[in-house]
XYZ file of C-alpha atoms in Angstrom:
495
model
C 0.000 0.000 0.000
C 1.431 3.396 -1.000
C 2.100 6.075 1.565
C -0.443 8.249 -0.268
C -3.167 5.653 0.244
C -2.073 5.110 3.838
C -2.348 8.823 4.564
C -5.921 8.777 3.313
C -6.813 6.519 6.206
C -6.081 9.330 8.641
C -8.605 11.948 7.579
C -9.677 15.365 8.685
C -8.113 17.622 11.265
C -10.548 19.266 13.707
C -9.713 22.169 15.964
C -11.121 22.175 19.485
C -11.122 24.825 22.194
C -7.660 25.638 23.590
C -6.459 22.352 25.015
C -3.083 20.839 25.852
C -4.098 17.486 24.361
C -3.856 16.198 20.827
C -6.932 14.118 20.032
C -6.993 10.938 17.966
C -10.436 9.701 16.953
C -10.562 6.104 15.699
C -13.775 5.386 13.807
C -15.413 2.498 11.978
C -14.924 3.261 8.269
C -18.405 1.899 7.474
C -20.408 3.800 10.106
C -18.211 6.701 11.227
C -18.851 5.696 14.837
C -15.964 5.802 17.307
C -14.425 2.419 18.112
C -13.605 1.583 21.749
C -10.675 -0.607 22.801
C -8.307 0.317 19.978
C -4.658 0.176 21.008
C -2.300 2.860 19.700
C 1.366 2.352 20.533
C 4.324 4.625 19.881
C 7.680 3.455 18.550
C 9.055 3.416 22.114
C 6.130 1.155 23.212
C 3.908 3.660 25.006
C 0.370 2.182 24.853
C -2.844 4.198 24.601
C -6.404 2.839 24.336
C -9.395 4.600 22.849
C -12.241 5.345 25.235
C -15.859 4.359 24.596
C -16.277 7.130 22.016
C -13.115 6.083 20.193
C -10.887 8.940 21.428
C -7.320 9.078 22.712
C -6.178 12.252 24.480
C -2.427 12.449 23.802
C -0.018 14.716 25.659
C 3.384 13.106 25.907
C 6.305 15.416 26.797
C 8.832 15.440 23.969
C 6.357 14.148 21.399
C 4.056 17.148 21.096
C 4.183 19.306 17.972
C 5.930 16.668 15.937
C 5.113 13.674 13.756
C 4.533 10.505 15.763
C 4.036 6.982 14.442
C 1.312 4.897 16.111
C 0.935 1.142 15.720
C -2.817 0.426 15.556
C -4.578 -2.780 16.595
C -7.919 -3.895 17.981
C -9.657 -7.286 18.187
C -12.157 -7.551 15.343
C -10.892 -4.435 13.522
C -8.120 -3.936 10.945
C -5.809 -1.176 9.791
C -3.789 -1.577 6.553
C -0.089 -2.338 6.549
C 2.367 0.012 4.917
C 4.996 -1.111 2.393
C 7.281 -2.296 5.198
C 4.545 -4.367 6.855
C 3.829 -2.009 9.750
C 0.199 -1.681 10.813
C -0.097 1.964 11.793
C 0.155 5.572 10.711
C 2.041 8.803 11.371
C 0.153 11.754 12.858
C 1.183 15.324 13.658
C 0.495 15.688 17.396
C -0.691 19.288 17.568
C -2.340 20.322 20.827
C -5.912 21.546 20.386
C -6.572 19.468 17.264
C -8.171 16.079 16.589
C -7.250 13.761 13.737
C -9.548 10.971 12.595
C -8.270 7.493 11.759
C -10.468 4.900 10.050
C -10.385 1.184 10.779
C -12.195 -1.682 9.051
C -14.469 -3.877 11.152
C -13.995 -7.621 10.595
C -16.316 -8.610 13.462
C -19.914 -9.241 12.471
C -21.068 -7.452 15.635
C -20.091 -3.871 16.416
C -18.371 -2.911 19.664
C -20.348 -0.030 21.179
C -18.891 0.979 24.535
C -17.825 -0.079 27.997
C -20.731 -0.212 30.440
C -18.901 -0.233 33.774
C -15.736 0.870 35.526
C -13.638 4.020 35.708
C -12.809 6.201 32.715
C -15.510 5.071 30.291
C -15.196 8.426 28.473
C -11.916 9.551 30.032
C -10.249 10.804 26.853
C -13.387 12.525 25.569
C -13.530 14.497 28.815
C -9.837 15.428 28.639
C -10.464 16.751 25.122
C -13.378 18.854 26.376
C -15.985 16.876 24.440
C -19.554 16.083 25.506
C -20.271 12.583 26.820
C -23.559 10.660 26.425
C -23.928 9.618 30.081
C -23.775 11.753 33.205
C -21.337 9.628 35.242
C -18.862 9.277 32.410
C -15.712 8.497 34.366
C -16.578 7.138 37.817
C -19.941 5.934 39.057
C -20.457 4.870 42.690
C -16.740 4.114 43.062
C -16.957 1.126 40.703
C -13.617 0.135 39.127
C -14.576 -3.268 37.730
C -17.541 -5.660 37.603
C -18.142 -9.302 36.792
C -21.025 -11.128 35.022
C -24.313 -9.344 34.394
C -27.955 -10.270 34.930
C -30.776 -7.916 33.894
C -34.563 -7.969 33.866
C -37.528 -5.628 33.524
C -39.272 -5.498 36.906
C -42.321 -3.330 37.569
C -41.521 -1.214 34.543
C -37.849 -0.587 35.357
C -34.582 -2.067 34.103
C -32.811 -3.819 36.966
C -29.151 -4.801 36.494
C -27.100 -7.059 38.777
C -23.405 -7.984 38.661
C -21.041 -10.213 40.601
C -17.776 -9.257 42.329
C -17.174 -5.487 42.118
C -13.834 -3.660 42.477
C -13.525 -0.328 44.297
C -11.059 2.574 44.265
C -9.587 2.426 47.777
C -8.626 -1.251 48.209
C -8.094 -4.357 46.055
C -11.109 -6.096 47.680
C -14.556 -4.651 46.956
C -18.147 -5.895 47.102
C -18.474 -9.685 46.859
C -22.171 -9.933 47.716
C -23.701 -8.854 44.380
C -24.070 -5.293 43.084
C -27.272 -3.808 41.697
C -28.558 -0.792 39.792
C -31.659 0.583 38.149
C -30.871 1.516 34.567
C -32.244 3.913 31.985
C -31.311 5.163 28.545
C -29.689 8.613 28.313
C -32.176 11.471 28.428
C -33.980 11.888 25.121
C -32.677 8.600 23.723
C -34.657 5.498 22.839
C -31.821 3.205 21.805
C -29.118 1.545 23.933
C -26.602 2.392 21.175
C -26.166 5.806 22.801
C -25.387 4.531 26.288
C -26.979 3.208 29.464
C -27.220 5.188 32.703
C -26.928 3.213 35.945
C -28.263 4.359 39.302
C -26.390 2.081 41.671
C -27.740 1.049 45.042
C -25.122 2.700 47.287
C -23.971 2.428 50.896
C -23.759 6.118 51.777
C -19.936 6.175 51.583
C -19.738 6.569 47.826
C -19.595 2.866 46.982
C -22.126 0.210 46.080
C -23.847 -1.813 48.787
C -24.480 -5.585 48.851
C -27.655 -6.843 47.239
C -27.382 -10.040 49.331
C -26.246 -8.883 52.793
C -24.007 -11.384 54.578
C -21.685 -11.436 57.591
C -19.641 -14.286 56.135
C -16.383 -13.855 54.192
C -17.428 -15.920 51.172
C -18.620 -14.328 47.895
C -22.309 -14.683 47.028
C -23.055 -14.957 43.330
C -26.500 -14.415 41.868
C -27.932 -15.803 38.639
C -31.258 -16.905 37.147
C -32.870 -13.556 37.908
C -36.482 -14.027 36.838
C -39.672 -11.996 37.173
C -42.874 -13.897 37.889
C -46.425 -12.551 37.770
C -47.793 -9.406 36.129
C -48.153 -5.706 36.864
C -47.941 -4.635 40.494
C -48.143 -8.280 41.600
C -44.781 -9.084 40.021
C -42.146 -10.825 42.146
C -38.448 -11.077 41.300
C -36.472 -14.159 42.288
C -32.867 -15.260 41.829
C -30.649 -18.263 42.472
C -27.682 -17.692 44.803
C -24.511 -19.609 45.521
C -22.160 -18.874 48.427
C -18.718 -19.786 47.116
C -15.762 -21.139 49.084
C -13.691 -21.164 45.890
C -14.227 -20.872 42.146
C -15.538 -24.430 41.891
C -16.861 -25.148 45.395
C -20.326 -24.088 46.602
C -20.861 -23.884 50.374
C -24.607 -23.318 50.196
C -27.196 -22.258 47.643
C -30.875 -21.507 47.253
C -33.384 -18.936 46.086
C -33.708 -15.239 46.889
C -36.641 -12.856 46.523
C -36.364 -9.122 45.887
C -37.530 -6.990 48.808
C -39.057 -3.781 47.422
C -38.915 -2.009 50.774
C -35.264 -2.772 51.520
C -34.170 -2.718 47.856
C -32.181 -5.934 48.240
C -32.584 -9.697 47.969
C -33.743 -11.775 50.918
C -33.344 -15.584 51.175
C -36.551 -17.589 50.760
C -35.190 -21.100 50.320
C -31.893 -22.871 51.029
C -31.344 -26.077 49.114
C -30.618 -29.377 50.878
C -27.807 -31.540 49.462
C -30.437 -33.759 47.814
C -31.697 -30.899 45.606
C -29.434 -32.043 42.767
C -30.194 -30.442 39.402
C -33.666 -29.179 40.328
C -33.126 -25.410 40.244
C -32.742 -22.655 37.641
C -29.377 -21.156 36.730
C -28.032 -18.837 34.043
C -30.224 -16.397 32.107
C -33.926 -17.284 32.252
C -36.561 -17.456 29.511
C -40.282 -17.848 29.891
C -41.711 -20.223 27.304
C -45.353 -21.118 26.689
C -45.996 -24.745 25.820
C -49.514 -26.094 25.396
C -51.002 -23.413 27.636
C -48.419 -23.606 30.433
C -45.746 -20.954 30.861
C -42.412 -22.360 32.003
C -39.344 -20.615 33.379
C -36.465 -22.228 31.502
C -32.837 -22.096 32.628
C -29.854 -20.624 30.728
C -27.912 -22.151 27.855
C -28.318 -24.958 27.250
C -31.999 -24.522 28.132
C -32.484 -27.939 29.700
C -34.149 -27.282 33.090
C -37.659 -25.880 33.490
C -40.436 -25.315 36.018
C -43.902 -23.716 35.753
C -43.390 -19.956 35.965
C -44.929 -19.114 39.325
C -43.542 -18.759 42.846
C -45.227 -21.889 44.191
C -43.673 -24.200 41.600
C -40.296 -22.410 41.609
C -39.847 -23.392 45.268
C -41.126 -26.954 44.754
C -38.294 -29.289 43.753
C -40.773 -31.949 42.575
C -42.089 -29.575 39.869
C -38.825 -29.453 37.883
C -38.218 -31.186 34.566
C -35.013 -31.884 32.682
C -34.489 -32.050 28.922
C -32.380 -35.026 27.899
C -32.090 -38.083 25.695
C -30.797 -40.188 28.588
C -32.514 -42.634 30.892
C -31.873 -42.459 34.667
C -29.264 -45.233 34.304
C -27.309 -43.200 31.727
C -28.340 -45.215 28.685
C -29.742 -43.442 25.625
C -33.510 -43.304 25.363
C -34.405 -44.005 21.746
C -37.354 -43.556 19.448
C -38.767 -46.420 17.386
C -36.297 -45.784 14.565
C -33.322 -45.812 16.960
C -32.712 -42.060 17.088
C -31.991 -40.466 20.495
C -35.284 -39.389 22.072
C -34.821 -35.878 23.482
C -37.699 -35.059 25.830
C -38.761 -33.299 29.008
C -38.947 -35.678 31.982
C -38.334 -35.718 35.741
C -36.042 -38.644 36.468
C -32.777 -38.244 34.557
C -30.473 -35.233 34.806
C -30.497 -32.506 32.123
C -28.064 -32.903 29.261
C -25.514 -30.406 27.970
C -22.578 -30.113 25.557
C -20.195 -32.077 27.809
C -22.530 -35.075 28.102
C -23.322 -34.954 24.384
C -19.624 -34.888 23.530
C -19.066 -38.011 25.623
C -21.985 -39.763 23.910
C -20.568 -38.860 20.495
C -17.090 -40.097 21.510
C -18.576 -43.415 22.637
C -20.601 -43.757 19.447
C -23.931 -43.679 21.323
C -25.172 -40.755 19.219
C -23.809 -38.981 16.136
C -22.631 -35.377 16.182
C -25.534 -34.534 13.858
C -28.011 -35.837 16.440
C -26.684 -33.650 19.272
C -28.656 -30.534 20.224
C -25.874 -28.375 21.679
C -22.796 -29.107 19.547
C -23.107 -26.827 16.493
C -20.405 -26.657 13.832
C -18.716 -23.601 12.345
C -18.236 -22.902 8.631
C -15.176 -25.217 8.536
C -17.193 -28.136 9.942
C -15.410 -27.999 13.307
C -17.537 -28.476 16.435
C -18.122 -25.286 18.427
C -18.097 -26.275 22.086
C -20.349 -23.790 23.956
C -19.369 -22.394 27.342
C -21.973 -20.154 28.964
C -24.437 -17.927 27.180
C -28.157 -17.430 26.760
C -31.119 -18.080 24.481
C -33.993 -15.742 23.595
C -36.827 -15.706 21.090
C -36.196 -13.192 18.310
C -39.134 -11.702 16.435
C -37.060 -10.653 13.414
C -35.559 -14.095 12.766
C -38.649 -15.961 14.043
C -36.168 -18.262 15.761
C -34.661 -18.929 19.162
C -31.316 -17.149 19.108
C -28.364 -18.436 21.144
C -25.320 -16.299 21.997
C -22.416 -18.084 23.695
C -18.661 -18.243 24.270
C -16.666 -20.918 22.472
C -14.454 -23.052 24.681
C -10.936 -23.645 23.264
C -11.317 -21.096 20.467
C -8.552 -20.375 17.971
C -8.181 -16.703 18.966
C -8.631 -17.257 22.672
C -9.504 -19.957 25.180
C -12.698 -18.088 26.150
C -12.771 -14.992 23.944
C -14.753 -15.951 20.838
C -18.503 -15.241 20.799
C -20.854 -17.197 18.529
C -24.381 -16.913 17.168
C -26.695 -19.846 16.504
C -30.444 -20.304 16.071
C -33.067 -23.031 16.305
C -36.803 -23.637 16.195
C -36.941 -24.324 19.945
C -34.963 -23.066 22.968
C -33.753 -26.652 23.381
C -32.385 -26.746 19.838
C -31.109 -28.529 17.970
C -28.513 -25.822 17.303
C -26.786 -27.134 14.176
C -24.572 -24.289 12.919
C -22.827 -21.336 14.536
C -21.178 -18.140 13.293
C -18.435 -16.238 15.105
C -19.770 -12.697 15.600
C -16.891 -11.114 17.531
C -13.612 -12.086 19.097
C -10.866 -11.023 21.517
C -7.296 -12.110 20.785
C -5.764 -13.863 23.799
C -8.413 -12.375 26.040
C -11.551 -13.633 27.770
C -15.140 -12.522 27.179
C -17.310 -14.784 29.286
C -20.964 -15.127 30.336
C -22.335 -13.181 27.354
C -25.969 -12.148 27.708
C -28.351 -11.088 24.940
C -30.590 -8.413 26.498
C -33.740 -9.069 24.477
C -35.653 -6.220 26.143
C -33.276 -3.809 24.351
C -34.184 -5.140 20.872
C -34.746 -2.491 18.217
C -36.247 -2.513 14.721
C -38.549 -5.433 15.448
C -35.663 -7.532 16.750
C -33.322 -6.890 13.825
C -30.869 -5.071 16.124
C -29.858 -6.845 19.310
C -27.453 -5.990 22.156
C -24.970 -8.306 23.868
C -23.092 -7.693 27.127
C -20.236 -9.726 28.585
C -17.232 -9.643 30.923
C -13.917 -8.623 29.349
C -11.044 -9.928 31.458
C -7.512 -11.310 31.229
C -8.541 -14.177 33.539
C -8.268 -17.659 31.963
C -6.628 -16.195 28.834
C -2.962 -16.745 29.622
C -2.353 -13.095 28.711
C -0.267 -11.366 31.428
C -1.033 -7.900 30.040
C -4.427 -6.698 31.284
C -5.982 -3.847 29.280
C -5.952 -0.658 31.399
C -9.445 0.497 32.495
C -11.243 -2.060 30.326
C -10.081 -5.148 32.193
C -12.656 -6.919 34.387
C -15.524 -4.819 33.107
C -18.622 -5.077 30.959
C -18.625 -4.236 27.240
C -21.725 -3.887 25.054
C -21.923 -5.044 21.436
C -24.597 -4.482 18.792
C -25.536 -7.092 16.195
C -27.607 -6.594 13.035
C -29.465 -9.858 12.432
C -29.966 -8.990 8.764
C -26.205 -9.287 8.195
C -25.696 -11.860 5.398
C -22.734 -13.354 7.270
C -25.205 -14.922 9.694
C -26.836 -16.973 6.933
C -24.722 -20.042 7.706
C -26.419 -20.334 11.109
C -29.919 -20.586 9.620
C -31.823 -23.778 10.360
C -31.999 -26.090 7.337
């Protein structure tokens, strides 16, 4: 690529009010929207990352008022190489000006912004630019947050997260964090931001949503709203964790409107087994009965009312196995997937073992889709929701053992039922040597009749093997937008 063509990628110089910073605005060449999480690095290895509006505020002593080369990289986005193979461009770092640099999006989904943590619009603020949300750079002392759950309850958006970092000590809130959310004033689309009003403790930090006097973290999932109107009740599953893989106790919680926190309503005995909801919950009507159906894979259900939720005998599991572990078969010998109450629910791990043993074929499995190369996509966490635009059940999940990252590739699949079968999957965005786990498709944010959907997940260096955590972004929530009319999703269509 000639230097003339390369220079065309850095377009337009804007002058801003007197300011000591030189602004770099990295935008999507197709949409003109700023791209978050773009790394710009100088020749002497000084790293800078664009904020949620795509800006870098640059003021490096010795490098102002002169031409500076920046290497440019970002997961899911490309910048052309010059004739020597360098991916980057040279910019004149003049204080009080902003230069625009265009990148090409290779992700199917579009990265919108960071939802949580400090400095969401740090560089925009340093450049004197307006920001779309009121608490643009620190909200309720939150530095980082893990794993989101969100539901509409009594007409409001409620958001809950796991372990939450604070500013004044490495240990923060480990008993679930909550907020009521809204779109920015005058906006009707989550593309422009989400405002959180955190439940706070009076000292400028968030307060526990599950109060406890014990030292062990309490994680919440399966947040589900039962009932209608003012009679709605919000429940959640909780697990008190001794370690990452060891649960000390678990049960159900109910939201207390007066105290604005969860209160325990049921603790599970050791014999509870699989009979509870986990993950991100759907409500599905089948033959006149509405069921609350657990996460992805959606293989545990219970009638969607408080009485049945707390009754372990009311739960059903979706599986093709008999209680003794043998495959239940139809008359023609095919595995008989069905709802029943005796055997445990099935998932990708059990299906993979059945395929390895030759008990079922890969084509008969419900939760082992293949990518465009024919390779099996092994799902790890995610969610399923009905989508009115596709007229399908849409699954969004992380791929375990992905090529780009152990837990950083996010896939799209669809089926005629929440239980699948999910046959094909398309990678919609990725993070090189980085983790993006527990992705959640917030269906209540759908726009354009479901054509535009929004996906949140936790961006973290954990489990990635990458020792270099991204400043500000690490251990926080990022929101993506996906256009379901994109032709690149056609491979995932049911056939």
